[in-house]
mmCIF file of N, CA and C in Angstrom:
data_model
loop_
_atom_site.group_PDB
_atom_site.id
_atom_site.type_symbol
_atom_site.label_atom_id
_atom_site.label_comp_id
_atom_site.label_asym_id
_atom_site.label_seq_id
_atom_site.Cartn_x
_atom_site.Cartn_y
_atom_site.Cartn_z
ATOM 1 N N MET Z 1 -107.064 121.110 -158.920
ATOM 2 C CA MET Z 1 -108.021 120.051 -158.907
ATOM 3 C C MET Z 1 -107.485 118.926 -159.733
ATOM 4 N N GLN Z 2 -107.641 117.691 -159.148
ATOM 5 C CA GLN Z 2 -107.038 116.387 -159.610
ATOM 6 C C GLN Z 2 -107.909 116.087 -160.827
ATOM 7 N N ARG Z 3 -107.313 115.507 -161.835
ATOM 8 C CA ARG Z 3 -107.885 114.882 -163.074
ATOM 9 C C ARG Z 3 -108.479 113.456 -162.642
ATOM 10 N N ARG Z 4 -109.702 113.187 -162.923
ATOM 11 C CA ARG Z 4 -110.276 111.833 -162.702
ATOM 12 C C ARG Z 4 -109.648 111.000 -163.796
ATOM 13 N N ILE Z 5 -109.236 109.619 -163.340
ATOM 14 C CA ILE Z 5 -108.700 108.703 -164.248
ATOM 15 C C ILE Z 5 -109.743 107.700 -164.759
ATOM 16 N N ASN Z 6 -109.780 107.537 -165.885
ATOM 17 C CA ASN Z 6 -110.597 106.669 -166.502
ATOM 18 C C ASN Z 6 -110.395 105.255 -166.040
ATOM 19 N N PRO Z 7 -111.284 104.442 -165.736
ATOM 20 C CA PRO Z 7 -110.939 103.100 -165.194
ATOM 21 C C PRO Z 7 -110.225 102.279 -166.161
ATOM 22 N N ARG Z 8 -110.480 102.382 -167.478
ATOM 23 C CA ARG Z 8 -109.693 101.729 -168.499
ATOM 24 C C ARG Z 8 -108.347 102.014 -168.341
ATOM 25 N N GLU Z 9 -108.002 103.440 -168.379
ATOM 26 C CA GLU Z 9 -106.556 103.963 -168.260
ATOM 27 C C GLU Z 9 -105.816 103.401 -167.030
ATOM 28 N N ALA Z 10 -106.640 103.342 -165.944
ATOM 29 C CA ALA Z 10 -106.089 102.767 -164.625
ATOM 30 C C ALA Z 10 -105.700 101.278 -164.734
ATOM 31 N N ASN Z 11 -106.519 100.527 -165.399
ATOM 32 C CA ASN Z 11 -106.260 99.110 -165.767
ATOM 33 C C ASN Z 11 -104.921 99.054 -166.694
ATOM 34 N N ARG Z 12 -104.813 99.931 -167.606
ATOM 35 C CA ARG Z 12 -103.485 99.930 -168.414
ATOM 36 C C ARG Z 12 -102.352 100.248 -167.684
ATOM 37 N N MET Z 13 -102.477 101.207 -166.640
ATOM 38 C CA MET Z 13 -101.411 101.720 -165.991
ATOM 39 C C MET Z 13 -100.880 100.530 -165.045
ATOM 40 N N MET Z 14 -101.879 99.916 -164.493
ATOM 41 C CA MET Z 14 -101.586 98.908 -163.588
ATOM 42 C C MET Z 14 -100.871 97.689 -164.218
ATOM 43 N N GLN Z 15 -101.449 97.240 -165.441
ATOM 44 C CA GLN Z 15 -100.726 96.274 -166.148
ATOM 45 C C GLN Z 15 -99.284 96.501 -166.478
ATOM 46 N N ARG Z 16 -99.106 97.773 -166.799
ATOM 47 C CA ARG Z 16 -97.714 98.263 -167.152
ATOM 48 C C ARG Z 16 -96.736 98.165 -165.853
ATOM 49 N N MET Z 17 -97.317 98.244 -164.816
ATOM 50 C CA MET Z 17 -96.567 98.168 -163.618
ATOM 51 C C MET Z 17 -96.634 96.695 -163.122
ATOM 52 N N GLY Z 18 -97.112 95.758 -163.761
ATOM 53 C CA GLY Z 18 -97.032 94.236 -163.445
ATOM 54 C C GLY Z 18 -98.141 93.950 -162.407
ATOM 55 N N MET Z 19 -99.316 94.741 -162.468
ATOM 56 C CA MET Z 19 -100.228 94.407 -161.555
ATOM 57 C C MET Z 19 -101.559 93.884 -162.290
ATOM 58 N N GLN Z 20 -102.168 92.789 -161.951
ATOM 59 C CA GLN Z 20 -103.255 92.156 -162.647
ATOM 60 C C GLN Z 20 -104.357 92.300 -161.603
ATOM 61 N N VAL Z 21 -105.556 92.670 -162.024
ATOM 62 C CA VAL Z 21 -106.694 93.015 -161.041
ATOM 63 C C VAL Z 21 -107.854 92.194 -161.788
ATOM 64 N N LYS Z 22 -108.421 91.230 -161.079
ATOM 65 C CA LYS Z 22 -109.502 90.392 -161.519
ATOM 66 C C LYS Z 22 -110.799 90.602 -160.582
ATOM 67 N N GLN Z 23 -111.804 91.069 -161.091
ATOM 68 C CA GLN Z 23 -113.065 91.160 -160.365
ATOM 69 C C GLN Z 23 -113.626 89.889 -160.123
ATOM 70 N N VAL Z 24 -114.174 89.424 -158.872
ATOM 71 C CA VAL Z 24 -114.950 88.379 -158.590
ATOM 72 C C VAL Z 24 -116.372 88.680 -158.608
ATOM 73 N N ASP Z 25 -117.295 88.216 -159.452
ATOM 74 C CA ASP Z 25 -118.541 88.381 -159.488
ATOM 75 C C ASP Z 25 -119.354 87.438 -158.671
ATOM 76 N N ASP Z 26 -120.550 87.922 -158.421
ATOM 77 C CA ASP Z 26 -121.522 87.052 -157.656
ATOM 78 C C ASP Z 26 -121.165 86.624 -156.226
ATOM 79 N N VAL Z 27 -120.474 87.344 -155.561
ATOM 80 C CA VAL Z 27 -119.936 87.093 -154.182
ATOM 81 C C VAL Z 27 -121.074 87.526 -153.271
ATOM 82 N N THR Z 28 -121.644 86.473 -152.510
ATOM 83 C CA THR Z 28 -122.710 86.970 -151.625
ATOM 84 C C THR Z 28 -122.246 87.319 -150.139
ATOM 85 N N ARG Z 29 -121.169 86.752 -149.707
ATOM 86 C CA ARG Z 29 -120.799 86.726 -148.434
ATOM 87 C C ARG Z 29 -119.244 86.263 -148.277
ATOM 88 N N VAL Z 30 -118.546 87.137 -147.413
ATOM 89 C CA VAL Z 30 -117.151 86.731 -147.005
ATOM 90 C C VAL Z 30 -116.824 86.714 -145.669
ATOM 91 N N ILE Z 31 -116.395 85.493 -145.245
ATOM 92 C CA ILE Z 31 -116.143 85.245 -143.727
ATOM 93 C C ILE Z 31 -114.843 85.077 -143.358
ATOM 94 N N ILE Z 32 -114.391 85.865 -142.353
ATOM 95 C CA ILE Z 32 -112.904 86.005 -142.035
ATOM 96 C C ILE Z 32 -112.973 85.319 -140.570
ATOM 97 N N GLU Z 33 -112.425 84.152 -140.389
ATOM 98 C CA GLU Z 33 -112.382 83.533 -139.014
ATOM 99 C C GLU Z 33 -111.012 83.699 -138.391
ATOM 100 N N SER Z 34 -111.044 83.917 -137.141
ATOM 101 C CA SER Z 34 -109.844 83.868 -136.424
ATOM 102 C C SER Z 34 -110.241 83.121 -135.112
ATOM 103 N N ALA Z 35 -109.271 82.880 -134.176
ATOM 104 C CA ALA Z 35 -109.360 82.102 -133.153
ATOM 105 C C ALA Z 35 -110.339 82.708 -132.192
ATOM 106 N N SER Z 36 -110.534 84.089 -132.181
ATOM 107 C CA SER Z 36 -111.168 84.782 -131.065
ATOM 108 C C SER Z 36 -112.467 85.473 -131.750
ATOM 109 N N LYS Z 37 -112.716 85.520 -132.988
ATOM 110 C CA LYS Z 37 -113.792 86.207 -133.598
ATOM 111 C C LYS Z 37 -114.142 85.807 -134.935
ATOM 112 N N ARG Z 38 -115.166 86.083 -135.375
ATOM 113 C CA ARG Z 38 -115.557 85.943 -136.777
ATOM 114 C C ARG Z 38 -116.246 87.176 -137.528
ATOM 115 N N ILE Z 39 -115.634 87.578 -138.697
ATOM 116 C CA ILE Z 39 -116.168 88.843 -139.244
ATOM 117 C C ILE Z 39 -116.983 88.377 -140.533
ATOM 118 N N VAL Z 40 -118.159 88.716 -140.652
ATOM 119 C CA VAL Z 40 -119.030 88.266 -141.766
ATOM 120 C C VAL Z 40 -119.315 89.543 -142.562
ATOM 121 N N ILE Z 41 -119.083 89.686 -143.907
ATOM 122 C CA ILE Z 41 -119.257 90.736 -144.784
ATOM 123 C C ILE Z 41 -120.183 90.430 -145.715
ATOM 124 N N ASP Z 42 -121.533 90.923 -145.604
ATOM 125 C CA ASP Z 42 -122.539 90.583 -146.697
ATOM 126 C C ASP Z 42 -122.494 91.515 -147.906
ATOM 127 N N ALA Z 43 -122.698 90.873 -149.141
ATOM 128 C CA ALA Z 43 -122.748 91.750 -150.337
ATOM 129 C C ALA Z 43 -121.594 92.588 -150.630
ATOM 130 N N PRO Z 44 -120.230 91.838 -150.575
ATOM 131 C CA PRO Z 44 -118.976 92.479 -150.769
ATOM 132 C C PRO Z 44 -118.720 92.598 -152.132
ATOM 133 N N GLU Z 45 -117.777 93.543 -152.402
ATOM 134 C CA GLU Z 45 -117.101 93.615 -153.907
ATOM 135 C C GLU Z 45 -115.738 92.951 -153.655
ATOM 136 N N VAL Z 46 -115.341 92.086 -154.411
ATOM 137 C CA VAL Z 46 -113.981 91.340 -154.261
ATOM 138 C C VAL Z 46 -113.193 91.379 -155.467
ATOM 139 N N ALA Z 47 -112.006 91.717 -155.385
ATOM 140 C CA ALA Z 47 -110.997 91.576 -156.364
ATOM 141 C C ALA Z 47 -109.825 90.913 -155.917
ATOM 142 N N ILE Z 48 -109.162 90.258 -156.895
ATOM 143 C CA ILE Z 48 -108.032 89.567 -156.769
ATOM 144 C C ILE Z 48 -106.974 90.457 -157.547
ATOM 145 N N VAL Z 49 -105.901 90.780 -156.640
ATOM 146 C CA VAL Z 49 -104.849 91.650 -157.239
ATOM 147 C C VAL Z 49 -103.581 90.771 -157.204
ATOM 148 N N THR Z 50 -103.117 90.598 -158.234
ATOM 149 C CA THR Z 50 -101.521 90.003 -158.239
ATOM 150 C C THR Z 50 -100.523 90.951 -158.575
ATOM 151 N N VAL Z 51 -99.540 91.206 -157.718
ATOM 152 C CA VAL Z 51 -98.467 92.126 -157.843
ATOM 153 C C VAL Z 51 -97.167 91.263 -157.610
ATOM 154 N N GLN Z 52 -96.367 91.186 -158.674
ATOM 155 C CA GLN Z 52 -94.969 90.539 -158.613
ATOM 156 C C GLN Z 52 -95.188 89.233 -157.953
ATOM 157 N N GLY Z 53 -95.947 88.458 -158.362
ATOM 158 C CA GLY Z 53 -96.329 86.998 -158.092
ATOM 159 C C GLY Z 53 -96.935 86.852 -156.738
ATOM 160 N N GLN Z 54 -97.331 87.905 -156.059
ATOM 161 C CA GLN Z 54 -98.027 87.794 -154.747
ATOM 162 C C GLN Z 54 -99.520 88.191 -155.034
ATOM 163 N N THR Z 55 -100.433 87.346 -154.433
ATOM 164 C CA THR Z 55 -101.771 87.560 -154.644
ATOM 165 C C THR Z 55 -102.488 88.266 -153.462
ATOM 166 N N VAL Z 56 -103.238 89.326 -153.575
ATOM 167 C CA VAL Z 56 -104.026 89.974 -152.488
ATOM 168 C C VAL Z 56 -105.514 89.850 -152.786
ATOM 169 N N TYR Z 57 -106.182 89.475 -151.758
ATOM 170 C CA TYR Z 57 -107.634 89.545 -152.097
ATOM 171 C C TYR Z 57 -108.242 90.882 -151.234
ATOM 172 N N GLN Z 58 -108.825 91.618 -152.319
ATOM 173 C CA GLN Z 58 -109.335 93.014 -151.759
ATOM 174 C C GLN Z 58 -110.936 92.940 -151.523
ATOM 175 N N VAL Z 59 -111.186 93.091 -150.385
ATOM 176 C CA VAL Z 59 -112.596 92.943 -150.105
ATOM 177 C C VAL Z 59 -113.211 94.302 -149.657
ATOM 178 N N GLY Z 60 -114.374 94.863 -150.228
ATOM 179 C CA GLY Z 60 -114.862 96.240 -149.961
ATOM 180 C C GLY Z 60 -116.226 96.196 -150.099
ATOM 181 N N GLY Z 61 -116.845 97.286 -149.400
ATOM 182 C CA GLY Z 61 -118.155 97.524 -149.484
ATOM 183 C C GLY Z 61 -118.938 96.554 -148.555
ATOM 184 N N GLY Z 62 -120.329 96.470 -148.829
ATOM 185 C CA GLY Z 62 -121.030 95.598 -148.053
ATOM 186 C C GLY Z 62 -121.268 95.925 -146.621
ATOM 187 N N THR Z 63 -121.977 95.305 -145.847
ATOM 188 C CA THR Z 63 -122.219 95.348 -144.334
ATOM 189 C C THR Z 63 -121.387 94.376 -143.721
ATOM 190 N N ALA Z 64 -120.761 94.789 -142.598
ATOM 191 C CA ALA Z 64 -119.899 93.918 -141.936
ATOM 192 C C ALA Z 64 -120.280 93.826 -140.449
ATOM 193 N N ARG Z 65 -120.291 92.597 -139.850
ATOM 194 C CA ARG Z 65 -120.681 92.354 -138.517
ATOM 195 C C ARG Z 65 -119.680 91.496 -137.912
ATOM 196 N N GLU Z 66 -119.484 91.517 -136.617
ATOM 197 C CA GLU Z 66 -118.617 90.594 -135.828
ATOM 198 C C GLU Z 66 -119.355 89.704 -135.053
ATOM 199 N N GLU Z 67 -118.945 88.545 -135.051
ATOM 200 C CA GLU Z 67 -119.602 87.374 -134.292
ATOM 201 C C GLU Z 67 -118.645 86.807 -133.093
ATOM 202 N N GLY Z 68 -118.905 85.982 -132.194
ATOM 203 C CA GLY Z 68 -118.248 85.445 -131.222
ATOM 204 C C GLY Z 68 -117.272 84.486 -132.082
ATOM 205 N N PRO Z 69 -116.467 83.647 -131.217
ATOM 206 C CA PRO Z 69 -115.562 82.707 -131.755
ATOM 207 C C PRO Z 69 -116.243 81.980 -133.021
ATOM 208 N N ALA Z 70 -115.379 81.664 -134.028
ATOM 209 C CA ALA Z 70 -115.797 81.139 -135.187
ATOM 210 C C ALA Z 70 -116.449 79.833 -134.964
ATOM 211 N N GLY Z 71 -117.693 79.623 -135.410
ATOM 212 C CA GLY Z 71 -118.410 78.325 -135.318
ATOM 213 C C GLY Z 71 -118.661 77.866 -133.856
ATOM 214 N N ALA Z 72 -118.664 78.687 -132.988
ATOM 215 C CA ALA Z 72 -118.964 78.392 -131.671
ATOM 216 C C ALA Z 72 -120.417 78.583 -131.323
ATOM 217 N N SER Z 73 -121.213 77.762 -130.888
ATOM 218 C CA SER Z 73 -122.565 77.658 -130.354
ATOM 219 C C SER Z 73 -122.501 77.511 -128.949
ATOM 220 N N THR Z 74 -123.228 78.154 -128.198
ATOM 221 C CA THR Z 74 -123.373 77.930 -126.766
ATOM 222 C C THR Z 74 -124.338 76.844 -126.413
ATOM 223 N N GLN Z 75 -124.291 76.498 -125.236
ATOM 224 C CA GLN Z 75 -125.316 75.479 -124.766
ATOM 225 C C GLN Z 75 -126.692 76.320 -124.656
ATOM 226 N N GLU Z 76 -126.543 77.481 -124.418
ATOM 227 C CA GLU Z 76 -127.803 78.522 -124.441
ATOM 228 C C GLU Z 76 -128.481 78.418 -125.722
ATOM 229 N N ASP Z 77 -127.658 78.544 -126.959
ATOM 230 C CA ASP Z 77 -128.223 78.647 -128.311
ATOM 231 C C ASP Z 77 -129.010 77.151 -128.589
ATOM 232 N N ALA Z 78 -128.152 76.109 -128.129
ATOM 233 C CA ALA Z 78 -128.768 74.801 -128.363
ATOM 234 C C ALA Z 78 -130.194 74.707 -127.799
ATOM 235 N N ASN Z 79 -130.295 75.158 -126.429
ATOM 236 C CA ASN Z 79 -131.447 75.015 -125.792
ATOM 237 C C ASN Z 79 -132.547 75.732 -126.356
ATOM 238 N N LEU Z 80 -132.224 76.881 -126.902
ATOM 239 C CA LEU Z 80 -133.195 77.807 -127.511
ATOM 240 C C LEU Z 80 -133.667 77.191 -128.810
ATOM 241 N N VAL Z 81 -132.795 76.662 -129.574
ATOM 242 C CA VAL Z 81 -133.313 75.954 -130.929
ATOM 243 C C VAL Z 81 -133.936 74.785 -130.451
ATOM 244 N N ALA Z 82 -133.633 73.862 -129.678
ATOM 245 C CA ALA Z 82 -134.388 72.837 -129.209
ATOM 246 C C ALA Z 82 -135.711 73.154 -128.655
ATOM 247 N N SER Z 83 -135.945 74.245 -127.826
ATOM 248 C CA SER Z 83 -137.334 74.586 -127.404
ATOM 249 C C SER Z 83 -138.162 75.090 -128.580
ATOM 250 N N GLN Z 84 -137.596 75.896 -129.557
ATOM 251 C CA GLN Z 84 -138.380 76.495 -130.678
ATOM 252 C C GLN Z 84 -138.686 75.413 -131.554
ATOM 253 N N ALA Z 85 -137.861 74.445 -131.876
ATOM 254 C CA ALA Z 85 -138.034 73.509 -132.900
ATOM 255 C C ALA Z 85 -138.692 72.025 -132.260
ATOM 256 N N GLY Z 86 -138.856 72.113 -131.019
ATOM 257 C CA GLY Z 86 -139.389 71.006 -130.499
ATOM 258 C C GLY Z 86 -138.521 69.655 -130.650
ATOM 259 N N VAL Z 87 -137.238 69.795 -130.460
ATOM 260 C CA VAL Z 87 -136.343 68.490 -130.867
ATOM 261 C C VAL Z 87 -135.543 68.330 -129.475
ATOM 262 N N SER Z 88 -134.668 67.391 -129.491
ATOM 263 C CA SER Z 88 -133.751 67.262 -128.310
ATOM 264 C C SER Z 88 -132.621 68.316 -128.481
ATOM 265 N N VAL Z 89 -131.903 68.587 -127.390
ATOM 266 C CA VAL Z 89 -130.745 69.592 -127.432
ATOM 267 C C VAL Z 89 -129.558 68.914 -128.281
ATOM 268 N N ASP Z 90 -129.417 67.604 -128.391
ATOM 269 C CA ASP Z 90 -128.435 66.977 -129.188
ATOM 270 C C ASP Z 90 -128.667 67.352 -130.638
ATOM 271 N N GLU Z 91 -129.943 67.134 -131.049
ATOM 272 C CA GLU Z 91 -130.425 67.403 -132.420
ATOM 273 C C GLU Z 91 -130.207 68.875 -132.776
ATOM 274 N N ALA Z 92 -130.615 69.850 -131.718
ATOM 275 C CA ALA Z 92 -130.433 71.224 -132.022
ATOM 276 C C ALA Z 92 -128.927 71.740 -132.108
ATOM 277 N N ALA Z 93 -127.990 70.957 -131.243
ATOM 278 C CA ALA Z 93 -126.605 71.278 -131.358
ATOM 279 C C ALA Z 93 -125.976 70.906 -132.797
ATOM 280 N N LYS Z 94 -126.520 69.739 -133.452
ATOM 281 C CA LYS Z 94 -126.088 69.287 -134.577
ATOM 282 C C LYS Z 94 -126.590 70.281 -135.799
ATOM 283 N N ALA Z 95 -127.802 70.654 -135.618
ATOM 284 C CA ALA Z 95 -128.346 71.697 -136.593
ATOM 285 C C ALA Z 95 -127.569 73.032 -136.500
ATOM 286 N N LEU Z 96 -127.261 73.380 -135.240
ATOM 287 C CA LEU Z 96 -126.550 74.597 -135.190
ATOM 288 C C LEU Z 96 -125.095 74.437 -135.798
ATOM 289 N N GLN Z 97 -124.492 73.356 -135.837
ATOM 290 C CA GLN Z 97 -123.203 73.234 -136.293
ATOM 291 C C GLN Z 97 -123.225 73.184 -137.838
ATOM 292 N N GLN Z 98 -124.446 72.494 -138.359
ATOM 293 C CA GLN Z 98 -124.503 72.530 -139.803
ATOM 294 C C GLN Z 98 -124.938 73.747 -140.371
ATOM 295 N N SER Z 99 -125.550 74.752 -139.570
ATOM 296 C CA SER Z 99 -126.068 75.935 -140.049
ATOM 297 C C SER Z 99 -124.899 77.062 -139.851
ATOM 298 N N GLY Z 100 -123.792 76.717 -139.211
ATOM 299 C CA GLY Z 100 -122.809 77.700 -138.887
ATOM 300 C C GLY Z 100 -122.951 78.565 -137.804
ATOM 301 N N GLY Z 101 -123.929 78.105 -136.962
ATOM 302 C CA GLY Z 101 -124.261 78.899 -135.745
ATOM 303 C C GLY Z 101 -125.393 79.842 -136.030
ATOM 304 N N ASP Z 102 -126.152 79.589 -137.129
ATOM 305 C CA ASP Z 102 -127.283 80.492 -137.433
ATOM 306 C C ASP Z 102 -128.537 79.888 -136.877
ATOM 307 N N LEU Z 103 -128.901 80.566 -135.706
ATOM 308 C CA LEU Z 103 -130.063 80.062 -135.053
ATOM 309 C C LEU Z 103 -131.360 79.880 -135.847
ATOM 310 N N ALA Z 104 -131.704 81.064 -136.565
ATOM 311 C CA ALA Z 104 -132.796 81.001 -137.208
ATOM 312 C C ALA Z 104 -132.853 79.768 -138.324
ATOM 313 N N GLN Z 105 -131.802 79.646 -139.098
ATOM 314 C CA GLN Z 105 -131.666 78.567 -140.123
ATOM 315 C C GLN Z 105 -131.712 77.281 -139.437
ATOM 316 N N ALA Z 106 -131.228 77.106 -138.331
ATOM 317 C CA ALA Z 106 -131.201 75.810 -137.578
ATOM 318 C C ALA Z 106 -132.811 75.569 -137.284
ATOM 319 N N ILE Z 107 -133.373 76.412 -136.628
ATOM 320 C CA ILE Z 107 -134.732 76.181 -136.312
ATOM 321 C C ILE Z 107 -135.572 75.811 -137.475
ATOM 322 N N ILE Z 108 -135.545 76.486 -138.669
ATOM 323 C CA ILE Z 108 -136.155 76.310 -139.940
ATOM 324 C C ILE Z 108 -135.958 74.987 -140.426
ATOM 325 N N VAL Z 109 -134.646 74.494 -140.449
ATOM 326 C CA VAL Z 109 -134.331 73.194 -141.045
ATOM 327 C C VAL Z 109 -135.032 72.131 -140.047
ATOM 328 N N LEU Z 110 -134.788 72.179 -138.632
ATOM 329 C CA LEU Z 110 -135.413 71.284 -137.842
ATOM 330 C C LEU Z 110 -136.999 71.316 -138.067
ATOM 331 N N LYS Z 111 -137.557 72.455 -137.952
ATOM 332 C CA LYS Z 111 -139.145 72.130 -138.242
ATOM 333 C C LYS Z 111 -139.540 71.580 -139.540
ATOM 334 N N GLN Z 112 -138.713 71.832 -140.546
ATOM 335 C CA GLN Z 112 -139.010 71.211 -141.944
ATOM 336 C C GLN Z 112 -138.693 69.732 -141.862
ATOM 337 N N LYS Z 113 -137.803 69.295 -141.179
ATOM 338 C CA LYS Z 113 -137.498 67.827 -141.189
ATOM 339 C C LYS Z 113 -138.653 67.257 -140.267
ATOM 340 N N LYS Z 114 -139.108 67.848 -139.200
ATOM 341 C CA LYS Z 114 -140.268 67.438 -138.254
ATOM 342 C C LYS Z 114 -141.495 67.320 -138.994
ATOM 343 N N THR Z 115 -141.797 68.247 -140.007
ATOM 344 C CA THR Z 115 -143.058 68.085 -140.845
ATOM 345 C C THR Z 115 -142.868 67.120 -141.861
ATOM 346 N N SER Z 116 -141.861 66.827 -142.317
ATOM 347 C CA SER Z 116 -141.748 65.792 -143.482
ATOM 348 C C SER Z 116 -141.906 64.335 -143.088
#
């Protein structure tokens, strides 16, 4: 049976080996973008690990989802937002770009602008 290591002991051992671990608090979302897709991780635990002068960002937990190409909104998305918000397709496309492709957010923002 393996002995459980106290987190404090683990930190001391890592420091002796030249590793520094810093937890990043209050992270709500991590987005990894590539040319072909976008990975969004909600409510992650993030740590910055420095080993021998090299920095590694460790992301764990949370719920992950894959999306299409980073920041890409289709014409179909713009048409949907335009019809739901009662605005032009150009305005809808701009709102989609500002919201990072989030259709619901784009519609809400446009409706709020329209009522103000």
